[in-house]
GROMACS .gro file of C-alpha atoms in nm:
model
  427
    1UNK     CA    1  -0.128  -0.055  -0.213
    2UNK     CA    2  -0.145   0.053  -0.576
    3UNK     CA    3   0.157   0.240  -0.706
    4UNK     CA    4   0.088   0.531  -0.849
    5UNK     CA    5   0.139   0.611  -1.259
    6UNK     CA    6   0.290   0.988  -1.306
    7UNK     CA    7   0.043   1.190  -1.438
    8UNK     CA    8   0.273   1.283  -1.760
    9UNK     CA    9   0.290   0.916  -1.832
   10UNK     CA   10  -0.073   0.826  -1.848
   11UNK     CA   11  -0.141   1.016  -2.180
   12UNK     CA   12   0.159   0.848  -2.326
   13UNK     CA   13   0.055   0.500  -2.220
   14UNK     CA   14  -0.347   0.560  -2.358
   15UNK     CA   15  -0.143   0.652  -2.672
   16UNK     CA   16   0.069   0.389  -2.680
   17UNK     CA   17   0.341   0.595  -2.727
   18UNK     CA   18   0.624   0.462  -2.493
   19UNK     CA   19   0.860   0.236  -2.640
   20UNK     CA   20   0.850  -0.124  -2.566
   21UNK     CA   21   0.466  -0.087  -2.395
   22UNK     CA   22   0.313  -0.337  -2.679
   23UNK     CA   23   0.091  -0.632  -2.684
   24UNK     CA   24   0.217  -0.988  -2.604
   25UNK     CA   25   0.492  -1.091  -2.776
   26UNK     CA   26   0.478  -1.427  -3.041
   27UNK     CA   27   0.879  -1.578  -3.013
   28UNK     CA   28   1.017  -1.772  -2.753
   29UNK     CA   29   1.263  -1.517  -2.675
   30UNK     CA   30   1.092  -1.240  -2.557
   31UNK     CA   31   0.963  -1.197  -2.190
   32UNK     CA   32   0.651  -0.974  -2.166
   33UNK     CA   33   0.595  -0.830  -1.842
   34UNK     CA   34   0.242  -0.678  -1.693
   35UNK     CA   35   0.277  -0.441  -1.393
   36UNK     CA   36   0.019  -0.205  -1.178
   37UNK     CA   37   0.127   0.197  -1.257
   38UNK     CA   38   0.409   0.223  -1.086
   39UNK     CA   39   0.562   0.559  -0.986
   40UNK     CA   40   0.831   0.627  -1.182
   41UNK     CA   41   0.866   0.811  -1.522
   42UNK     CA   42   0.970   0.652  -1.864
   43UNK     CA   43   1.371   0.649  -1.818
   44UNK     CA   44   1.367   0.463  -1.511
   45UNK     CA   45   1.113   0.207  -1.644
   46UNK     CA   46   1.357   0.141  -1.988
   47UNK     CA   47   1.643   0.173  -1.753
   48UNK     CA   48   1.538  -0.159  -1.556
   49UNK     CA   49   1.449  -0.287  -1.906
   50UNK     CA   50   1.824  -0.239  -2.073
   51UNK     CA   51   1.967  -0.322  -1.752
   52UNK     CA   52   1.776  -0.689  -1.791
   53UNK     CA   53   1.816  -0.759  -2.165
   54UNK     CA   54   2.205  -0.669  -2.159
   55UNK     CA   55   2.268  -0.908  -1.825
   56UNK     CA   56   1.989  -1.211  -1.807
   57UNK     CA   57   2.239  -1.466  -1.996
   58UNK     CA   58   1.924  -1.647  -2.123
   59UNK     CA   59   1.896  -1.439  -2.449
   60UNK     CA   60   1.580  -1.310  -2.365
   61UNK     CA   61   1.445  -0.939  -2.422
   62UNK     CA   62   1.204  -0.810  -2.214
   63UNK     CA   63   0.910  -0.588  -2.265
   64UNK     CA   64   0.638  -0.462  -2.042
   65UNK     CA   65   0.277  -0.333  -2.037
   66UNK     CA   66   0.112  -0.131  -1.752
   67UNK     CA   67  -0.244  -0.228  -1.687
   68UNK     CA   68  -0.516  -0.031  -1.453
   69UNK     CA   69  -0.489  -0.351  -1.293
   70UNK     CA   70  -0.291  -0.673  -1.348
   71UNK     CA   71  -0.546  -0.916  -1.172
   72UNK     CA   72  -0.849  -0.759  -1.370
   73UNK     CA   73  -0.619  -0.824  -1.705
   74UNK     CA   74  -0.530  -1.188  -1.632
   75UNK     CA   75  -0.889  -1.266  -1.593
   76UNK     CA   76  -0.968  -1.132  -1.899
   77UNK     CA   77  -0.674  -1.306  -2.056
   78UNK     CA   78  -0.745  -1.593  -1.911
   79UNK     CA   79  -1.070  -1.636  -2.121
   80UNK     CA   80  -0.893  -1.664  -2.420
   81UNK     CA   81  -0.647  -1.314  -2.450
   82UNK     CA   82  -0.306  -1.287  -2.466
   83UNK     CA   83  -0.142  -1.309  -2.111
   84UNK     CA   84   0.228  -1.188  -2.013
   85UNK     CA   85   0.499  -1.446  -1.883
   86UNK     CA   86   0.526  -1.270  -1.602
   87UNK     CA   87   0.358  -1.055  -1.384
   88UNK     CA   88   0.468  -0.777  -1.079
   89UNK     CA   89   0.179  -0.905  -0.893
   90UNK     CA   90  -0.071  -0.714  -0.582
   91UNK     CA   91   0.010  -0.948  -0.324
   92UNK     CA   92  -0.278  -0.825  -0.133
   93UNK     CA   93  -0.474  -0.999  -0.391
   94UNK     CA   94  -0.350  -1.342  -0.354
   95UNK     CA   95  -0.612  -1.434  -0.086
   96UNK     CA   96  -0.862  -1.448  -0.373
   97UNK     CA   97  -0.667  -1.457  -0.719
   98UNK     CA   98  -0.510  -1.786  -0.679
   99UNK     CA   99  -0.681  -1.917  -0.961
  100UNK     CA  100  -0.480  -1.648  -1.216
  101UNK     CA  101  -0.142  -1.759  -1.100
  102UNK     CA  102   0.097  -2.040  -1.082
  103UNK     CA  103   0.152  -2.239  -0.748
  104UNK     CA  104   0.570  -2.199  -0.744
  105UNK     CA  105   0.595  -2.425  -0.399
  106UNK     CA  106   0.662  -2.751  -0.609
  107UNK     CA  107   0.918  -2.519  -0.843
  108UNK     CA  108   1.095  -2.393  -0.508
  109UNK     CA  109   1.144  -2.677  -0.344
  110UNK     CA  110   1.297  -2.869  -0.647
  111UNK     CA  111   1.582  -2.595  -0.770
  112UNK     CA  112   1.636  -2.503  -0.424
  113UNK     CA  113   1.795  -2.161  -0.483
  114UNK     CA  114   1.530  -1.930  -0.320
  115UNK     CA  115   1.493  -1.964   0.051
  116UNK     CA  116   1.152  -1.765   0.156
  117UNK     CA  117   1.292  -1.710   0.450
  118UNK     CA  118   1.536  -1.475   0.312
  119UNK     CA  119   1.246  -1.228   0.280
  120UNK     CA  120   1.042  -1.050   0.455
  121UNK     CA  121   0.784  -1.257   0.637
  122UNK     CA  122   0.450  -1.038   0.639
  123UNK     CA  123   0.506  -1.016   0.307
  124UNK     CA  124   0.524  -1.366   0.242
  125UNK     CA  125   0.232  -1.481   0.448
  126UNK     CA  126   0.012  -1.290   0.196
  127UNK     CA  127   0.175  -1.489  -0.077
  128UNK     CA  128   0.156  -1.824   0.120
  129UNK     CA  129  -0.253  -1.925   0.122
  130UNK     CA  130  -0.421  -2.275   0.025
  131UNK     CA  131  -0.145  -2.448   0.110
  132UNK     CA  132   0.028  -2.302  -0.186
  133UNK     CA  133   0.332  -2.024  -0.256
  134UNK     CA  134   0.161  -1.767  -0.526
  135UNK     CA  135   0.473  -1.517  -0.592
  136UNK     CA  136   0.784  -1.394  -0.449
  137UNK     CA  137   0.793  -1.067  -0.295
  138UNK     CA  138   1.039  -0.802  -0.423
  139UNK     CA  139   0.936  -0.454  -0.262
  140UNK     CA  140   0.806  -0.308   0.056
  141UNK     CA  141   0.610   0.005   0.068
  142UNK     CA  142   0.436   0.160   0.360
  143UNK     CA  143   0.189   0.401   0.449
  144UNK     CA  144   0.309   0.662   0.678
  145UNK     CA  145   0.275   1.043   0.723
  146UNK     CA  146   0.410   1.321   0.525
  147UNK     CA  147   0.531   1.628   0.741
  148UNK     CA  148   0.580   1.974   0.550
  149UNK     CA  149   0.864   2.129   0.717
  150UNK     CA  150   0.817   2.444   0.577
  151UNK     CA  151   0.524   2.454   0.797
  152UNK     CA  152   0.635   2.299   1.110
  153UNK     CA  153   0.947   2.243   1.333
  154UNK     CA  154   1.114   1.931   1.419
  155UNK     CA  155   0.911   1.910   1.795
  156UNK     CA  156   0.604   1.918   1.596
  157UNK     CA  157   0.644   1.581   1.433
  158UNK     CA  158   0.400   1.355   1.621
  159UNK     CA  159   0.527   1.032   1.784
  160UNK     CA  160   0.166   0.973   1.973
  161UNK     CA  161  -0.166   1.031   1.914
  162UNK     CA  162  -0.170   1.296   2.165
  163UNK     CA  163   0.142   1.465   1.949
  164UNK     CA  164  -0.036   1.423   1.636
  165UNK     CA  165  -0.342   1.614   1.783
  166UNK     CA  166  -0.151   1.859   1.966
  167UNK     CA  167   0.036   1.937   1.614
  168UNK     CA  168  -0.298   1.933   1.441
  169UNK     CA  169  -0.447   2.201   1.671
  170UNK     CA  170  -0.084   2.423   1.654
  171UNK     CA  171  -0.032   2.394   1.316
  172UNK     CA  172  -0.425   2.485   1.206
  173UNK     CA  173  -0.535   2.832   1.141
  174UNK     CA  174  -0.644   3.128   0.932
  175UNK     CA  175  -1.004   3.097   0.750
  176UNK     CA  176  -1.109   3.137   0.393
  177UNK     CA  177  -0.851   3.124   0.103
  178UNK     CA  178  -0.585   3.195   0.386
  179UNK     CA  179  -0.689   2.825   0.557
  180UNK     CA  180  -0.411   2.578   0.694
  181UNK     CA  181  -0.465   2.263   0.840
  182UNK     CA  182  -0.248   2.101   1.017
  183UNK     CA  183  -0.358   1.730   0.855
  184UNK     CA  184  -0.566   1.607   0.578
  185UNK     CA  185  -0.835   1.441   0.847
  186UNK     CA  186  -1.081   1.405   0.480
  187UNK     CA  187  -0.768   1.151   0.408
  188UNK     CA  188  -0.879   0.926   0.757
  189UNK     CA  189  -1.105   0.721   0.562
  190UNK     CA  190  -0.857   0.518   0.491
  191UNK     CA  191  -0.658   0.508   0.820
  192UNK     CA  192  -0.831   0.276   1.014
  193UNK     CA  193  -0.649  -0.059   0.992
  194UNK     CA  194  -0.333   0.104   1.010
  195UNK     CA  195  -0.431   0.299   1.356
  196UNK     CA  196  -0.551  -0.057   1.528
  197UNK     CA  197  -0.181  -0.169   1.418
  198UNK     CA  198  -0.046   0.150   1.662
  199UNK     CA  199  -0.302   0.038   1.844
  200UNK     CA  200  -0.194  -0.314   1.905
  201UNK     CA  201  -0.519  -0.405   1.759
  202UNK     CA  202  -0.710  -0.707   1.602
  203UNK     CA  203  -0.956  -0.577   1.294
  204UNK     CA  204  -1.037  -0.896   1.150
  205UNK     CA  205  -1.092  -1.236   1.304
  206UNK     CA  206  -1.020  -1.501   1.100
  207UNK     CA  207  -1.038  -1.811   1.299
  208UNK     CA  208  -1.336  -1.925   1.162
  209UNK     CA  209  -1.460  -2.054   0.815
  210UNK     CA  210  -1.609  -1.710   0.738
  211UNK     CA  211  -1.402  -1.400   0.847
  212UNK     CA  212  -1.556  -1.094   1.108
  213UNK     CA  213  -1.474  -0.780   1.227
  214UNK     CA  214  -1.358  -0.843   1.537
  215UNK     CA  215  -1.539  -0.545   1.716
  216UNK     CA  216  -1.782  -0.700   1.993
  217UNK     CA  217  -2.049  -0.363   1.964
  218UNK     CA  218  -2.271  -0.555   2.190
  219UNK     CA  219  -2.085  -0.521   2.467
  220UNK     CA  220  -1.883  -0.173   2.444
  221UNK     CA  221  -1.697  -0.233   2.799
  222UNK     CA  222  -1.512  -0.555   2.575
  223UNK     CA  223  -1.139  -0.471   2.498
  224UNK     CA  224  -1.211  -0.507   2.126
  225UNK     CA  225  -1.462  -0.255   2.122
  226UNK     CA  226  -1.231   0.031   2.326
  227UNK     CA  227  -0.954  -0.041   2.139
  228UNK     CA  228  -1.184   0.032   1.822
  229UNK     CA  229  -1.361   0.344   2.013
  230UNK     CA  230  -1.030   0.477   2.080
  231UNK     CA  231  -0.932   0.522   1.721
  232UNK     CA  232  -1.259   0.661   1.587
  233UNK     CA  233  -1.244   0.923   1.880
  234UNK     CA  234  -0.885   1.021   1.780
  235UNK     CA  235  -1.039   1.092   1.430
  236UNK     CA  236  -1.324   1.272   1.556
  237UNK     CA  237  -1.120   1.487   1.745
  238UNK     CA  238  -0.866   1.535   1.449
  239UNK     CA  239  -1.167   1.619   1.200
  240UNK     CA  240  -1.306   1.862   1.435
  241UNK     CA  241  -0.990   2.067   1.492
  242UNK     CA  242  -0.943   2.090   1.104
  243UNK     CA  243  -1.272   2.107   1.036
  244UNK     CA  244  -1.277   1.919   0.746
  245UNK     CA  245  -1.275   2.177   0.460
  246UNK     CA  246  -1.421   2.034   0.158
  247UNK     CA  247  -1.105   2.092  -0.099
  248UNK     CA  248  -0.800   2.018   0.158
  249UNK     CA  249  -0.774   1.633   0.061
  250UNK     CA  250  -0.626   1.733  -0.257
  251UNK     CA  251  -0.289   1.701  -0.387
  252UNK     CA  252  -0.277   2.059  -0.496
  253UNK     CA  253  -0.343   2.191  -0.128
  254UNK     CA  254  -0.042   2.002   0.001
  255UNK     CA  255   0.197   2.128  -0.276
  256UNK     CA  256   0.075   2.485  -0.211
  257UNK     CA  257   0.164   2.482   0.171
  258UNK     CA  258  -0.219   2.440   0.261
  259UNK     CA  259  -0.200   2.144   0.452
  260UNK     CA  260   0.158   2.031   0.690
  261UNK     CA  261   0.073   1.657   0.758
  262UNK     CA  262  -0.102   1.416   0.536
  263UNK     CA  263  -0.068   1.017   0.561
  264UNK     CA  264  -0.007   0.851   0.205
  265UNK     CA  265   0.253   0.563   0.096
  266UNK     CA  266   0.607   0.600   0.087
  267UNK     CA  267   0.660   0.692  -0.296
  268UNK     CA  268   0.447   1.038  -0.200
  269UNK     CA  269   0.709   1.273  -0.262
  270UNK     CA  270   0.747   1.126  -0.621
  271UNK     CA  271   0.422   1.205  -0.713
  272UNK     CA  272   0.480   1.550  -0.552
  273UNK     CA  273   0.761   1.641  -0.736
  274UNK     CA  274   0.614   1.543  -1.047
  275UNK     CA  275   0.312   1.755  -1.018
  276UNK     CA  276   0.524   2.038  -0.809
  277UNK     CA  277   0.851   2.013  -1.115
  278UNK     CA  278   1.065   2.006  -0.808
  279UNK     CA  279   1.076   1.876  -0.463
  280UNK     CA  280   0.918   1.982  -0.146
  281UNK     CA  281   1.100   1.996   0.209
  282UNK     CA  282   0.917   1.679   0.326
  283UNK     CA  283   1.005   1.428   0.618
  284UNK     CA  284   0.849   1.072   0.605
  285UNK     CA  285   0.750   0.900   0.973
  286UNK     CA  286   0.566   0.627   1.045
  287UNK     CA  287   0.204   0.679   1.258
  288UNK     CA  288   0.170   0.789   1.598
  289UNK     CA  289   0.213   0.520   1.834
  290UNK     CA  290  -0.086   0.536   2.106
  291UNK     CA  291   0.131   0.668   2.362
  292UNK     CA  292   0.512   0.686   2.461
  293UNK     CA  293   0.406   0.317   2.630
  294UNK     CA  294   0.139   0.202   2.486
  295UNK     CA  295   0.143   0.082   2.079
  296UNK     CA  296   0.422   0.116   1.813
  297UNK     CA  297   0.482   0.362   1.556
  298UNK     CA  298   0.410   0.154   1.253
  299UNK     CA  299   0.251   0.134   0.905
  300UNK     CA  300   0.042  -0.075   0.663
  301UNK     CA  301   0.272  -0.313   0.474
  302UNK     CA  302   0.269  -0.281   0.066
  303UNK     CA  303   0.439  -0.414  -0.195
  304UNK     CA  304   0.460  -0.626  -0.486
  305UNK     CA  305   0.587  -0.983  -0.592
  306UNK     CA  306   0.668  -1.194  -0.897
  307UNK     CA  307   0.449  -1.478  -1.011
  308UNK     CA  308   0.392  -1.648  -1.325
  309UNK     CA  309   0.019  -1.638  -1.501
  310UNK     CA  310  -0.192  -1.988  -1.495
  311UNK     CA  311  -0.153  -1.960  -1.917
  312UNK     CA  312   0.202  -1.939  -1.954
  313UNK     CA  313   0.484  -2.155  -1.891
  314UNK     CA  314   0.593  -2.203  -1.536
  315UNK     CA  315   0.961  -2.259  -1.630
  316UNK     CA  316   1.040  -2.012  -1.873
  317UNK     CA  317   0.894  -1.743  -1.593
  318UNK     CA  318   1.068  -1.938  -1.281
  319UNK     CA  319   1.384  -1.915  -1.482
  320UNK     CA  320   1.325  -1.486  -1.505
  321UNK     CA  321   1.252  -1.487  -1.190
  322UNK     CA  322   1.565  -1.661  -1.005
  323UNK     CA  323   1.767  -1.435  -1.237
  324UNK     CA  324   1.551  -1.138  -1.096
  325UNK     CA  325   1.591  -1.252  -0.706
  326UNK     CA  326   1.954  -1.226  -0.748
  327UNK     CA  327   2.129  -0.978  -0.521
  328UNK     CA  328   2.263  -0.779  -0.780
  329UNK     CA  329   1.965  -0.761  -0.962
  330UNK     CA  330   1.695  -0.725  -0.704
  331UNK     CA  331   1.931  -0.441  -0.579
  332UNK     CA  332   1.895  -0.246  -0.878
  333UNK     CA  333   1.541  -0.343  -0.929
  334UNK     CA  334   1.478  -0.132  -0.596
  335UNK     CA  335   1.740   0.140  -0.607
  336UNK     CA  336   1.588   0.235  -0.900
  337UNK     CA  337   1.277   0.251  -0.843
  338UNK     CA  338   1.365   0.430  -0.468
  339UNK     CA  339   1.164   0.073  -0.295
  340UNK     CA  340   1.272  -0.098  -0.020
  341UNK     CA  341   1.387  -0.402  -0.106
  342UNK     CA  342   1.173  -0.706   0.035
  343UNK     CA  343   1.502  -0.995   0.041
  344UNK     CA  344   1.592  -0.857   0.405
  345UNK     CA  345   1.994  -0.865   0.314
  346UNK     CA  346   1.943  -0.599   0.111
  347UNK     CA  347   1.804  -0.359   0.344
  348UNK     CA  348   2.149  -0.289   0.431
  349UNK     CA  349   2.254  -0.122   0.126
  350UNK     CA  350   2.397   0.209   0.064
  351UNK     CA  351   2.107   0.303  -0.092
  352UNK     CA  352   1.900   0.250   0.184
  353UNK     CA  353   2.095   0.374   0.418
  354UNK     CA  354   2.141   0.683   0.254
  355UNK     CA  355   1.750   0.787   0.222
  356UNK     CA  356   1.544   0.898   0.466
  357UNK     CA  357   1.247   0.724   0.348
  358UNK     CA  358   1.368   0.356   0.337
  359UNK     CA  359   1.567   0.404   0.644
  360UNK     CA  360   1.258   0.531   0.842
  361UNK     CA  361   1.054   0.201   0.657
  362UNK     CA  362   1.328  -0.002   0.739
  363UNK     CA  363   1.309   0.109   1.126
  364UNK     CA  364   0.925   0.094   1.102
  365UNK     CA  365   0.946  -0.280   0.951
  366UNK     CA  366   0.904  -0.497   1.311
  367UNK     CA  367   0.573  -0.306   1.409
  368UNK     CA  368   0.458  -0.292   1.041
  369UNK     CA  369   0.197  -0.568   0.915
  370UNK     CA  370  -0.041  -0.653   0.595
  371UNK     CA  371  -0.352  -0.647   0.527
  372UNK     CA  372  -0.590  -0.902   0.692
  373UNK     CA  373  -0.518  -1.211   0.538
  374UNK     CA  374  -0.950  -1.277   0.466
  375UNK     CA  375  -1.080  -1.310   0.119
  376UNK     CA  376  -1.277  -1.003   0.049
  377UNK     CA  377  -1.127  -0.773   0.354
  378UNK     CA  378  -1.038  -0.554   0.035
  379UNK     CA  379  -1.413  -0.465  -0.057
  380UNK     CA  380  -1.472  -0.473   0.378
  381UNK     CA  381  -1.240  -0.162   0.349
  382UNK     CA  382  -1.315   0.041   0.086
  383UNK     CA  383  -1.708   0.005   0.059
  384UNK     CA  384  -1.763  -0.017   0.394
  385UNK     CA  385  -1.520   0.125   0.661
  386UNK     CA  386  -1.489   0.414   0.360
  387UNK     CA  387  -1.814   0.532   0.349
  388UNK     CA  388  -1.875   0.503   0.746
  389UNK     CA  389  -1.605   0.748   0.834
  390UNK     CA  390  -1.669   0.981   0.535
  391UNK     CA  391  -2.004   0.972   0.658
  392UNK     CA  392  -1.905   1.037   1.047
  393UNK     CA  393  -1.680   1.327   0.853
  394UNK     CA  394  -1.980   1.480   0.687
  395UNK     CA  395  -2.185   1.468   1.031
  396UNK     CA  396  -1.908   1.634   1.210
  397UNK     CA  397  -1.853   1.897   0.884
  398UNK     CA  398  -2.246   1.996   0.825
  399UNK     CA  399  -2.388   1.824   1.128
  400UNK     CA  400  -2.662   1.552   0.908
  401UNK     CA  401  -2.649   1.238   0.885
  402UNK     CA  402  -2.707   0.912   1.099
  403UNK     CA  403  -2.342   0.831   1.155
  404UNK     CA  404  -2.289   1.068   1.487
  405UNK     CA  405  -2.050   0.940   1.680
  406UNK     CA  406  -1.836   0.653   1.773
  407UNK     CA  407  -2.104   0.401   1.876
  408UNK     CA  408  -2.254   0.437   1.523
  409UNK     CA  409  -1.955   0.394   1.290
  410UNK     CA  410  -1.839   0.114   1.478
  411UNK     CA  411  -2.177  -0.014   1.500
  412UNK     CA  412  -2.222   0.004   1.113
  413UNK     CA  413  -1.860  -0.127   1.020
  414UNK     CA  414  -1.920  -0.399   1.204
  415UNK     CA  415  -2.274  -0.537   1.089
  416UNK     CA  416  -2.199  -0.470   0.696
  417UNK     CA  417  -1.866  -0.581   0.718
  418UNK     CA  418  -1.971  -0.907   0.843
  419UNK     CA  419  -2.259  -0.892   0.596
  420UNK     CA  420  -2.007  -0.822   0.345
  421UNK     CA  421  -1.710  -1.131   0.420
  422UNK     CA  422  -2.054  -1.356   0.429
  423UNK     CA  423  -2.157  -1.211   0.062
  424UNK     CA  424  -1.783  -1.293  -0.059
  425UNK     CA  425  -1.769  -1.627   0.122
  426UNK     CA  426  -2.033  -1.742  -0.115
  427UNK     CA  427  -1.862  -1.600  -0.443
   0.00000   0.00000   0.00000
């Protein structure tokens, strides 16, 4: 998932105002680096920076460049612009971006000094396709939900789905301007694949040539299509009990106590506290499991990796990025940035320990899984399984519409998401 860029940097970056965030450089001895917004604010970003051109003991200096996004950049650079050596690549990407990037396998094996196994293995597997190694993971981010615990108590904090509605219901009330829900269900849209994880759930079946949603609506007695039913019928319930009111998916409704639960990735409360100028009393869990025996509490896996563009020489970026693998290194890398760190030694460090966030990731980690691995599950999800459940939302809000109920969504996920994975086969 996309990191998020503070709002108080993004008028300094369209200025180009922030030191250091300039074009590619031209000598040998500079590394230029091209990253996806990232949520941290200018001193952190120049503190990684110094930290690198005082210790690399290669003489290099780096700079960096944030782009809207790094894949859509190296395509354009690849037609003749001026790439980066090195990029902090979308590993969820790699399925179908291969082309942009290096292949480090052959590098790997011959210095023999990075060991994938010493990482986290979700995150690899999306790195690992056609036969080839496309980066090196160095974070872990999850999406999980944020409890306001100004608004609720500690029994409140849902461990099942049955919690999470029962809190939902409890923790709803008042009407008009004086409105609290007890979770952002407008924010659902993008729940789904993370609720068939807590679900035990398969979304996408990939054992063919050309991927599917693996939702048999033909036959809605099949296991697949409960376990599918199951989840849209928690959200249905959930957006009825909130009712859905049109403004409560906003930022600014969380920060002013409008709304106590809302799922969004682990860096959240950064983005709160920039907006807020101070931070909220917020706890971070990972989602409902189905029941107290059934599923796991769990997350969607994030993150981001290393890799080396197509254009630019695979040695000089290898050589940055053994130097940036290195305990030390990678440790500050991800203390400062408040990440998890994805080599699985580190996950024992202080500053993990010591944070409520990355130890509740950390505890989340065995039940927590990628994306599905299928070229084009990306556009599946967000034009597709999107726009079905905001339409089931808007049904349940203003009662139009032809998406009504479970049957329907399901029905209409699964026939243009197939429709969809055959359209991006052919691309």
């Amino acid at each position: 998932m996309k990191k998020i860029l503070a709002v108080s940097m993004a008028a300094a970056l369209c200025a180009g105002a922030v030191a250091g965030f300039t074009g590619c450089g031209a000598n040998g001895n500079e590394i230029m680096v091209w990253c996806d917004a990232i949520a941290s604010d200018k001193d952190t970003l120049d503190e990684f920076v110094s930290y690198f051109n005082a210790n690399n003991g290669m003489g290099y200096t780096m700079k960096y460049k944030m782009q809207d996004s790094v894949t859509a950049s190296l395509a354009s650079a690849s037609m003749g612009g001026a790439a980066p050596d090195l990029v902090i690549w979308p590993r969820w990407e790699t399925i179908s971006k291969t082309n942009l990037v290096h292949d480090l396998s052959g590098k790997i094996e011959e210095d023999g000094t990075i060991d994938l196994a010493d990482y986290n293995e979700a995150a690899c597997r999306e790195l690992t396709v056609k036969n080839g190694v496309w980066g090196i993971p160095i974070d872990l981010d999850a999406w999980g939900l944020w409890c306001n615990m100004d608004l609720m108590s500690e029994d409140q904090i849902p461990a099942t789905w049955d919690e999470l509605k029962s809190s939902t219901r409890a923790l709803t009330s008042g009407s008009g301007n004086d409105t609290i829900v007890g979770l952002d269900a407008y924010n659902l849209r993008g729940q789904f694949y993370s609720f068939t994880l807590t679900n035990g759930a398969k979304l996408v079946d990939t054992s063919s040539a050309v991927p599917k949603i693996n939702i048999d609506v033909s036959d809605t007695n099949s296991e697949s299509y409960q376990k599918a039913a199951e989840i849209m019928d928690l959200f249905i319930d959930l957006m009825k009990t909130t009712g859905c009111p049109t403004d409560y998916h906003t930022d600014d409704k969380f920060i002013e106590g409008k709304v106590a639960m809302k799922f969004g990735p682990s860096n959240y409360n950064a983005t709160v506290e920039k907006l807020l100028g101070e931070e909220m009393n917020l706890r971070f869990v990972g989602y409902p499991a189905k029941s107290a025996t059934e599923g796991a509490v769990s997350g969607m896996l994030g993150g981001y990796s290393l890799a080396v563009p197509k254009t630019k020489s695979l040695d000089k970026g290898f050589d940055v990025i053994k130097w940036w693998l290195k305990d030390e290194n990678l440790q500050k890398y991800c203390e400062l940035y408040n990440l998890l760190p994805a080599k699985t030694v580190l996950q024992d460090a202080a500053f993990v320990s010591e944070n409520q966030i990355l130890t509740t990731m950390k505890s989340m980690l065995p039940s927590c899984d990628v994306r599905p691995i299928a070229k084009g599950y990306s556009n599946v999800e967000t034009t597709w399984i999107f726009s079905t459940i905001d339409s089931l939302r808007e049904y349940i809000r203003t009662n139009n519409g032809t998406i009504v109920d479970s049957l329907t969504a399901l029905t209409q996920i699964k026939q243009k998401g197939d429709s969809q994975f055959q359209l991006e086969a052919l691309l």
